[in-house]
mmCIF file of C-alpha atoms in Angstrom:
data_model
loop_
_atom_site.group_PDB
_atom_site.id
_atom_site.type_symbol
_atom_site.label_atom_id
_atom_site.label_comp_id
_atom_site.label_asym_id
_atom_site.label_seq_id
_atom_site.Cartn_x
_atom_site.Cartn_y
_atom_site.Cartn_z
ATOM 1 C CA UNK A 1493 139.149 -105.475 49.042
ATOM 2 C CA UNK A 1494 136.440 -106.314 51.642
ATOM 3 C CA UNK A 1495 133.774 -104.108 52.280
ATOM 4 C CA UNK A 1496 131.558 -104.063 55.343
ATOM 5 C CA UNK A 1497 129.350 -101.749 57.084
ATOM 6 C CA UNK A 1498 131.079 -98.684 58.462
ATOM 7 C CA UNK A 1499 133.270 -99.940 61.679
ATOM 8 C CA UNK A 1500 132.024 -96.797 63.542
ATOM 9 C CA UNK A 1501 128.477 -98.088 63.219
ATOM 10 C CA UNK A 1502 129.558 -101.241 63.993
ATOM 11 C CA UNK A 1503 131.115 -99.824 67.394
ATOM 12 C CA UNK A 1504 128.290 -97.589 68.313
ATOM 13 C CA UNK A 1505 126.066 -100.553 68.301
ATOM 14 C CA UNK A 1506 128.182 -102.920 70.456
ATOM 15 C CA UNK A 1507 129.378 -100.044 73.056
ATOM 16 C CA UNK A 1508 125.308 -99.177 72.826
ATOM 17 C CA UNK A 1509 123.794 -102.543 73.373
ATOM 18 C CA UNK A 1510 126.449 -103.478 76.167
ATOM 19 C CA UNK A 1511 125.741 -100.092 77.751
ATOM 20 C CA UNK A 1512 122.367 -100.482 78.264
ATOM 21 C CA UNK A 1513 122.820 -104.405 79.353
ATOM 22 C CA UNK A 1514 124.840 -102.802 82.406
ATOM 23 C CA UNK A 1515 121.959 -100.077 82.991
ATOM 24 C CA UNK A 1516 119.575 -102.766 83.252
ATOM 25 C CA UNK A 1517 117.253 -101.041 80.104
ATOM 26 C CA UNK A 1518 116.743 -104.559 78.669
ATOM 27 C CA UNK A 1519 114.147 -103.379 75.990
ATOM 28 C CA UNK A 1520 116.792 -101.037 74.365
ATOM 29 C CA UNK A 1521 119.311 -103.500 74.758
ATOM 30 C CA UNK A 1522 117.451 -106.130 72.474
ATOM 31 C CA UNK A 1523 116.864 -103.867 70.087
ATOM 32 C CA UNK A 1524 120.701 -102.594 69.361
ATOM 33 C CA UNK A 1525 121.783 -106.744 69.591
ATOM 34 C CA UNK A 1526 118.972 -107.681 67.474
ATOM 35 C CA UNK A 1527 119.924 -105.068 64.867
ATOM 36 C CA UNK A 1528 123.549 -105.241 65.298
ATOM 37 C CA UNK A 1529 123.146 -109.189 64.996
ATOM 38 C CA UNK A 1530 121.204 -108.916 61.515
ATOM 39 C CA UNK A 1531 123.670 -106.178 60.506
ATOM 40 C CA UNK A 1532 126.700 -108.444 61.079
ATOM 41 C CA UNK A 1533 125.088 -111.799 59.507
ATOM 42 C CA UNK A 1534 124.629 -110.224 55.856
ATOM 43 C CA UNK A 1535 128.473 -109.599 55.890
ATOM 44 C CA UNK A 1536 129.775 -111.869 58.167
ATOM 45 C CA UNK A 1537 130.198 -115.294 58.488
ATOM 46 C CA UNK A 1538 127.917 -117.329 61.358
ATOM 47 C CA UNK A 1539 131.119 -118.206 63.198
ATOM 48 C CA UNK A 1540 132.948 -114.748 63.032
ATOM 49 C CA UNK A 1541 133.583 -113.162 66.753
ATOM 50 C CA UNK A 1542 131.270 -110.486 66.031
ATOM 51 C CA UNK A 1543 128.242 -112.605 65.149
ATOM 52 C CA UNK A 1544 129.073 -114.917 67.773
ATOM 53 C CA UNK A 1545 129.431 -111.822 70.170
ATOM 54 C CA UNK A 1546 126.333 -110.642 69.484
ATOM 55 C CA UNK A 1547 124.496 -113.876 69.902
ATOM 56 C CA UNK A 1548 125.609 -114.359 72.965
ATOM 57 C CA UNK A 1549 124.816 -110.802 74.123
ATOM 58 C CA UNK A 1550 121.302 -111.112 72.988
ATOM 59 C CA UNK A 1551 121.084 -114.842 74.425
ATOM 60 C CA UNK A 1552 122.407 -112.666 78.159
ATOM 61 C CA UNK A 1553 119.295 -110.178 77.037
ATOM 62 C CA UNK A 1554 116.676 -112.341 76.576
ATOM 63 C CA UNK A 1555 117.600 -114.650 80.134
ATOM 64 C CA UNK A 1556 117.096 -111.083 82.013
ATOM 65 C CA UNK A 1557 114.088 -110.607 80.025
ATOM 66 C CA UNK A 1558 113.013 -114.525 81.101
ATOM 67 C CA UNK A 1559 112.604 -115.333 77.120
ATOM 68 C CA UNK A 1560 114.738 -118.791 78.632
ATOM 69 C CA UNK A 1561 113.531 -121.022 75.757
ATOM 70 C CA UNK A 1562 115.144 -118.254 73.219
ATOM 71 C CA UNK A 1563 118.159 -117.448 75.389
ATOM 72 C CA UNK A 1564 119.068 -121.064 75.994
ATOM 73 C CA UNK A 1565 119.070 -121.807 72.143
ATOM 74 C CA UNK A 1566 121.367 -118.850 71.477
ATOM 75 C CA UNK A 1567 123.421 -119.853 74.646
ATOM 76 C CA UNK A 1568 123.450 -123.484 73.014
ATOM 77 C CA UNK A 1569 124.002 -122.381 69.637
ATOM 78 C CA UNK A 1570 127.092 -119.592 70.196
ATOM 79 C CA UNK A 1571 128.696 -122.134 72.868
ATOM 80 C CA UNK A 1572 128.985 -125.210 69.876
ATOM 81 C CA UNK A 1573 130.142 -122.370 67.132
ATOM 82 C CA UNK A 1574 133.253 -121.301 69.691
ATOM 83 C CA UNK A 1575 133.955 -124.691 70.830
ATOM 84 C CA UNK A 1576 134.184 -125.778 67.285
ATOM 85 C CA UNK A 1577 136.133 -122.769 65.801
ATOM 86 C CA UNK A 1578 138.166 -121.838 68.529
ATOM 87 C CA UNK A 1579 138.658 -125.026 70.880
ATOM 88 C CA UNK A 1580 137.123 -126.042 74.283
ATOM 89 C CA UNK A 1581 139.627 -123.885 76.341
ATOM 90 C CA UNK A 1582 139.197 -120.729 74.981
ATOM 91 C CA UNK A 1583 138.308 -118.222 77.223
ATOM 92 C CA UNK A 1584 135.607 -116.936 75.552
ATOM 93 C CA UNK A 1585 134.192 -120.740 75.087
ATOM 94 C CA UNK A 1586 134.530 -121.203 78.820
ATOM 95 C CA UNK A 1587 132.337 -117.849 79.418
ATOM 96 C CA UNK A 1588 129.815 -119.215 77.024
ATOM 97 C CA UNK A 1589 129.714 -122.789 79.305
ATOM 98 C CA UNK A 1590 129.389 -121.094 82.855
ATOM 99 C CA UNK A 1591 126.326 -118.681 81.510
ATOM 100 C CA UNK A 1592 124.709 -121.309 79.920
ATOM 101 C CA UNK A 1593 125.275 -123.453 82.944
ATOM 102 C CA UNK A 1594 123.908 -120.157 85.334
ATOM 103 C CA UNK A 1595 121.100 -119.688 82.837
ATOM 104 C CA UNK A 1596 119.868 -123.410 83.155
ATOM 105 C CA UNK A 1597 119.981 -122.979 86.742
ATOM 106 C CA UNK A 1598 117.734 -120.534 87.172
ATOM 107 C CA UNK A 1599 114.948 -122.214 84.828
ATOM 108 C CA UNK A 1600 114.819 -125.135 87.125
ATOM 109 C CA UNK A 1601 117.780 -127.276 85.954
ATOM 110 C CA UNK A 1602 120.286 -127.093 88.077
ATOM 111 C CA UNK A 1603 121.511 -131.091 88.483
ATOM 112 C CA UNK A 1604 122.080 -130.534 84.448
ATOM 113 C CA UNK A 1605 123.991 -127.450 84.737
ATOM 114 C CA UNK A 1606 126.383 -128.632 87.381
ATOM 115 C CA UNK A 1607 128.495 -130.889 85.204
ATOM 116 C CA UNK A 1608 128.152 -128.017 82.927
ATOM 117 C CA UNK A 1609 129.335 -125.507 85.238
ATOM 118 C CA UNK A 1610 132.049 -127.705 86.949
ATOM 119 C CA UNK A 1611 133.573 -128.084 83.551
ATOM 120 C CA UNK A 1612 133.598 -124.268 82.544
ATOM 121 C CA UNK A 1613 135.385 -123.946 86.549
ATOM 122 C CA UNK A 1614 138.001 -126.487 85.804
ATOM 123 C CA UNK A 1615 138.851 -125.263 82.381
ATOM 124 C CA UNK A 1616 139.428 -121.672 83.611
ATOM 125 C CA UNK A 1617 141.369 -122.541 86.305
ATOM 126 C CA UNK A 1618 144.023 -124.535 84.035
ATOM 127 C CA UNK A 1619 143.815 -121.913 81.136
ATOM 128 C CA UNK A 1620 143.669 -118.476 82.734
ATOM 129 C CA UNK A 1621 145.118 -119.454 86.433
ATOM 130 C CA UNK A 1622 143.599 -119.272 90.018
ATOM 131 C CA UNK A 1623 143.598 -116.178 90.867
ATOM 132 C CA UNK A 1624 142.150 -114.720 87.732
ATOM 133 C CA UNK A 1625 139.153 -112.257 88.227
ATOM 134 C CA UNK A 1626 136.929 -114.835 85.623
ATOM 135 C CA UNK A 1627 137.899 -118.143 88.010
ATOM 136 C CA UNK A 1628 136.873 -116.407 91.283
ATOM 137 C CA UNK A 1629 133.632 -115.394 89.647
ATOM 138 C CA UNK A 1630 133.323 -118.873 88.448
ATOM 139 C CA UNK A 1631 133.723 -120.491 91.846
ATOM 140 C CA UNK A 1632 131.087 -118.097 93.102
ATOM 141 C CA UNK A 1633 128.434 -118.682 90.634
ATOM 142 C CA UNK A 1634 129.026 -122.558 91.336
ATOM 143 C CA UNK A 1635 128.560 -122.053 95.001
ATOM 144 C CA UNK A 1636 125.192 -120.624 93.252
ATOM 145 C CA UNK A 1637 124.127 -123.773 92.114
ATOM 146 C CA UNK A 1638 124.868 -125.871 94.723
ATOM 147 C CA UNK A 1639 122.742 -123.509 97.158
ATOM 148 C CA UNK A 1640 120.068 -124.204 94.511
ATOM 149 C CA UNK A 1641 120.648 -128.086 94.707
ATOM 150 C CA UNK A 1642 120.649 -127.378 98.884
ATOM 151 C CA UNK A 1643 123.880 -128.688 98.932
ATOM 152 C CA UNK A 1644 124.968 -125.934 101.321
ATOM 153 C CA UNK A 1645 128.375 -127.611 102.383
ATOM 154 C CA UNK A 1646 129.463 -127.810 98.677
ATOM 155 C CA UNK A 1647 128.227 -124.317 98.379
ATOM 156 C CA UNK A 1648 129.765 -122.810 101.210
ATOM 157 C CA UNK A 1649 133.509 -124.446 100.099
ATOM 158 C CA UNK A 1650 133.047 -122.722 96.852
ATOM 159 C CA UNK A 1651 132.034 -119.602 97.919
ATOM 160 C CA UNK A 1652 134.297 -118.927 100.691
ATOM 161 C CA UNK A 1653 137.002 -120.303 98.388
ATOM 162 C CA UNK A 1654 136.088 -117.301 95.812
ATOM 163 C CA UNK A 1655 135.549 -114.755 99.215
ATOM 164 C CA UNK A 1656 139.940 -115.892 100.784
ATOM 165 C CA UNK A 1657 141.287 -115.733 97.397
ATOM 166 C CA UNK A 1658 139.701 -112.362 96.369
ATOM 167 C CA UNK A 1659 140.719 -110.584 99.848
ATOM 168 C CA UNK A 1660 144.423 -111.986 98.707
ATOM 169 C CA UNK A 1661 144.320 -110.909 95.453
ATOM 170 C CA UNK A 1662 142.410 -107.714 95.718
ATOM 171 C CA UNK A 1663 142.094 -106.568 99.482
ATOM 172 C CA UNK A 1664 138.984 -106.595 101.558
ATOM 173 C CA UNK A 1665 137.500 -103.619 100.432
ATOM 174 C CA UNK A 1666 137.676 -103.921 96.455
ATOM 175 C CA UNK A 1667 134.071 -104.115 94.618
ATOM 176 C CA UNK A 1668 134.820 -107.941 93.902
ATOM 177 C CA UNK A 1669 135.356 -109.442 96.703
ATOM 178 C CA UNK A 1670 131.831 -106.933 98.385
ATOM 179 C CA UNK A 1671 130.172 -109.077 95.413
ATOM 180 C CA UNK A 1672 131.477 -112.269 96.817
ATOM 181 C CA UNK A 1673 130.709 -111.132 100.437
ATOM 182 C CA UNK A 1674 127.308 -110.629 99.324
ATOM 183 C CA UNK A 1675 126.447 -113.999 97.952
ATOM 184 C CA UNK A 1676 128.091 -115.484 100.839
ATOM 185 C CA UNK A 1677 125.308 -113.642 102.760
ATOM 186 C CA UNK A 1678 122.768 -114.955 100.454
ATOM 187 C CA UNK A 1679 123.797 -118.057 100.957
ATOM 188 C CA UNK A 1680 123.435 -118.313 104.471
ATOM 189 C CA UNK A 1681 120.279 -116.708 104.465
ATOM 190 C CA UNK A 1682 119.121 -119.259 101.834
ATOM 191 C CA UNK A 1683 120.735 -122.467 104.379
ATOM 192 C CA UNK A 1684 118.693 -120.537 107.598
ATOM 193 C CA UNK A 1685 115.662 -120.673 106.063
ATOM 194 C CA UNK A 1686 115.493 -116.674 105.974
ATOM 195 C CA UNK A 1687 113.815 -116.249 102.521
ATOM 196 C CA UNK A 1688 113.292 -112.399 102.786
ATOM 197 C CA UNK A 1689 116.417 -111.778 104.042
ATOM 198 C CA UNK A 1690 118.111 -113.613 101.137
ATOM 199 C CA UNK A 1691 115.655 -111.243 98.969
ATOM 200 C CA UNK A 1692 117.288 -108.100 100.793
ATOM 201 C CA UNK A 1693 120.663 -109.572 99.843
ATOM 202 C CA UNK A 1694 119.614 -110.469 96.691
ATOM 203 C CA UNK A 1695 118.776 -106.760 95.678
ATOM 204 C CA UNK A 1696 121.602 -105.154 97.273
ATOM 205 C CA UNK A 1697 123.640 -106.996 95.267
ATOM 206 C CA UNK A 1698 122.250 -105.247 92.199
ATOM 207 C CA UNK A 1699 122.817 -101.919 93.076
ATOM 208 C CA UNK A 1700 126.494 -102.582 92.384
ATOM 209 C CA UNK A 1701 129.314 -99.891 92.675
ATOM 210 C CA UNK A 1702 128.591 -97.720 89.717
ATOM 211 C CA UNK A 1703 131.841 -96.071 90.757
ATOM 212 C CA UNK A 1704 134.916 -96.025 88.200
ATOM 213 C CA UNK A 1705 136.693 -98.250 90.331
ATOM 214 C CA UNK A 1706 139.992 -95.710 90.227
ATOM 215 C CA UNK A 1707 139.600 -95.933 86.137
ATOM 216 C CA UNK A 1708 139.708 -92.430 84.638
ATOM 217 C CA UNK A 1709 139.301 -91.584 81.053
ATOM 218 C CA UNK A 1710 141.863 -90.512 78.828
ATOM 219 C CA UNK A 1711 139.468 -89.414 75.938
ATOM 220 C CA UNK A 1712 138.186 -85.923 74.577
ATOM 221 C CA UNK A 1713 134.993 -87.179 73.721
ATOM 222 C CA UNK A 1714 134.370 -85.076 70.703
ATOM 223 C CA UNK A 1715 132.132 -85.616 67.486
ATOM 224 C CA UNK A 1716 134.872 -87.333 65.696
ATOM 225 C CA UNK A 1717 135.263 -90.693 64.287
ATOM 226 C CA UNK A 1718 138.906 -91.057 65.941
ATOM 227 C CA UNK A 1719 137.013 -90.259 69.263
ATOM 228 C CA UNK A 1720 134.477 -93.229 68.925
ATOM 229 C CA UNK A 1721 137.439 -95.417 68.584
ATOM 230 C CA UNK A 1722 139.100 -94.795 70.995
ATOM 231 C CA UNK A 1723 136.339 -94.527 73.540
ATOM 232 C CA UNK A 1724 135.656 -98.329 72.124
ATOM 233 C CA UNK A 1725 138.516 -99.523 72.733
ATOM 234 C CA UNK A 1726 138.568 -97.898 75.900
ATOM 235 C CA UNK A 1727 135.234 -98.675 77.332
ATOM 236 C CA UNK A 1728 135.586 -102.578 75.634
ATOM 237 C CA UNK A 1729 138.623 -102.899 77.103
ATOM 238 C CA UNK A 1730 137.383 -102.245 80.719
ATOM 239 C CA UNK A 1731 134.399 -104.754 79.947
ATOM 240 C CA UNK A 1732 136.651 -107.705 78.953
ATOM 241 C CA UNK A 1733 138.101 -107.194 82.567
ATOM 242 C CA UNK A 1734 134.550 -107.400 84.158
ATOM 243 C CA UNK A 1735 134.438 -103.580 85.107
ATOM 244 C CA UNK A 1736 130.936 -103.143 83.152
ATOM 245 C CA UNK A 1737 130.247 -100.433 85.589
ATOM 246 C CA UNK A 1738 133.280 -98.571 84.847
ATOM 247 C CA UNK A 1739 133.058 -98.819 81.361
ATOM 248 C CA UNK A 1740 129.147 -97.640 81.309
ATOM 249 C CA UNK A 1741 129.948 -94.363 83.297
ATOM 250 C CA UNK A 1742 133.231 -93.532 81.016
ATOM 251 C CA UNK A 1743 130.657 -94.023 78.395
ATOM 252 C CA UNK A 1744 127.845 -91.555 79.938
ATOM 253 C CA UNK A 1745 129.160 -88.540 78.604
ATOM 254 C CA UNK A 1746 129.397 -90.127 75.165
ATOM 255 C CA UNK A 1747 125.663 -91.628 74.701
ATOM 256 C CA UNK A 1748 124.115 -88.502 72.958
ATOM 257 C CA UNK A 1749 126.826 -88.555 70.027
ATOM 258 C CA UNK A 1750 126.604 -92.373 70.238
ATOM 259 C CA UNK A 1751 122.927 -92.747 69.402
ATOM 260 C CA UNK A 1752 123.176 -90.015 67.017
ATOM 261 C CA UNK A 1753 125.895 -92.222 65.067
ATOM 262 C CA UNK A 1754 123.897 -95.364 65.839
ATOM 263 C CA UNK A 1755 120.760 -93.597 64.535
ATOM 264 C CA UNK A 1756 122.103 -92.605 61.362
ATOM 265 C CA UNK A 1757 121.809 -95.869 58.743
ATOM 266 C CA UNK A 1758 122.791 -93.736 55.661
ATOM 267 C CA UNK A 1759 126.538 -94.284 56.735
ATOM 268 C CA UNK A 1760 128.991 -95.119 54.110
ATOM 269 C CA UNK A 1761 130.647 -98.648 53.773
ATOM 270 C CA UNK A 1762 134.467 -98.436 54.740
ATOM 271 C CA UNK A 1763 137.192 -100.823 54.538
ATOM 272 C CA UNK A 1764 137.702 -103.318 58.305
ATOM 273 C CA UNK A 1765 140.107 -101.433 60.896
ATOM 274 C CA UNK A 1766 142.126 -103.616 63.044
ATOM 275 C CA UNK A 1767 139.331 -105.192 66.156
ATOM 276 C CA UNK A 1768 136.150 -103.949 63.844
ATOM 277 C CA UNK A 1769 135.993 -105.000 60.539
ATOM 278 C CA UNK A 1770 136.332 -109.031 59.111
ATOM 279 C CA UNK A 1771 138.679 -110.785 60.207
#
């Protein structure tokens, strides 16, 4: 029998860390990775998803914090554990590529990153199709770093590319394809010259749709372990289809009995449950 640490504690730090990535409270969000990283190395293996998961959500962390030297090693590190262990094409691989890729864009090395970030764009395109959510978001944050090369035609092909096939996909009014609207905005502001007004766009797009996005939730959140579950699942679930918003405000009502259970280190160790424990 394999023991590791209780999978409730092991959920309240995950939901807690990625809840507080969304809400933009980066100093609270380093400290639940960094503790739910060194929590998950003593029992887990370097290359096990939850290690690897956690890496990569401090590596996100510390870019928003503009630690890039420690965020790009992370970034480097998680993205040659997954390509190793679980093959180029994976999606979660391909994530790992395009934020690296995004990451060295913004520290000034953007030539690098394109090959980087071209890559990530085809891959996802074979593996999860062209009208998945993930592709469109790729082609978008390409457009990105062509704008940042000044290669505005490039940019412009891959933006409005991401803008037609979310309005198909999605309709004109659905949060995603606003997003895409919105760097398509930037962009042109950016090719005009119009530095402030790219800033304007630039911070609207921030203040993103904290709306559920039509998801309700189906859980009595209660003081019970069953309840922490299933709010996981629920709330991880919505995440691993981009809806971070969503997900945060399903998990509002839940953060007081959340950091109570994340407070508490006395908790007993507990056999894995299915998505928790080792694999």
């Amino acid at each position: 029998m394999v023991l590791c640490p209780d999978p409730y504690y092991l959920a309240s730090q995950e939901l807690l860390g990625s809840y507080y990535l969304v809400r933009n409270d980066m100093p609270n969000a380093r400290h639940v990775f960094e503790s739910a990283l060194q929590v998950k190395m003593k029992v887990f293996s370097e290359c096990h998803p939850q290690v690897l998961s956690a890496m990569e959500s401090l590596a996100d962390v510390l870019k928003n914090l503009k630690e890039f030297e420690g965020s790009y090693a992370l970034f480097v590190k998680v993205l040659n554990l997954r390509t190793a262990n679980s093959g180029p094409l994976d999606a979660a691989t391909i994530k790992c590529k395009m934020s690296l890729a995004i990451m060295m864009c913004e520290i000034g090395r953007a030539e690098e990153s394109m090959g980087i970030a071209t890559e990530a764009l085809k891959d996802a395109n074979d593996t999860l199709g062209p009208s998945h959510w993930q592709v469109l978001e790729y082609l978008a944050a390409v457009g990105h770093i062509y704008t940042h090369l000044k290669r505005y035609d490039e940019a412009l092909y891959y933006v409005n590319t991401a803008l037609d096939r979310s309005i198909k996909e999605m309709g004109p009014d659905h949060y995603r394809t606003k997003e895409v609207r919105l760097k398509k905005e930037w962009l042109e502001r950016v090719q005009r010259g119009d530095m402030a007004g790219a800033e304007q766009v630039y911070q609207q797009s921030q203040q993103k749709d904290h709306g559920s996005h039509g998801v309700q939730s189906t859980v009595d959140v209660s003081a019970t372990d069953e309840a922490v579950l299933q709010l996981y699942a629920q709330c991880k679930a919505l995440m691993e289809q981009g809806q971070g918003f969503a997900a945060a405000n399903q998990f509002d009502k839940a953060l007081p009995y959340y950091e109570q259970v994340y407070s508490n280190t006395d908790l007993p160790q507990c056999t894995s449950l299915p998505g928790v424990g080792p694999e």
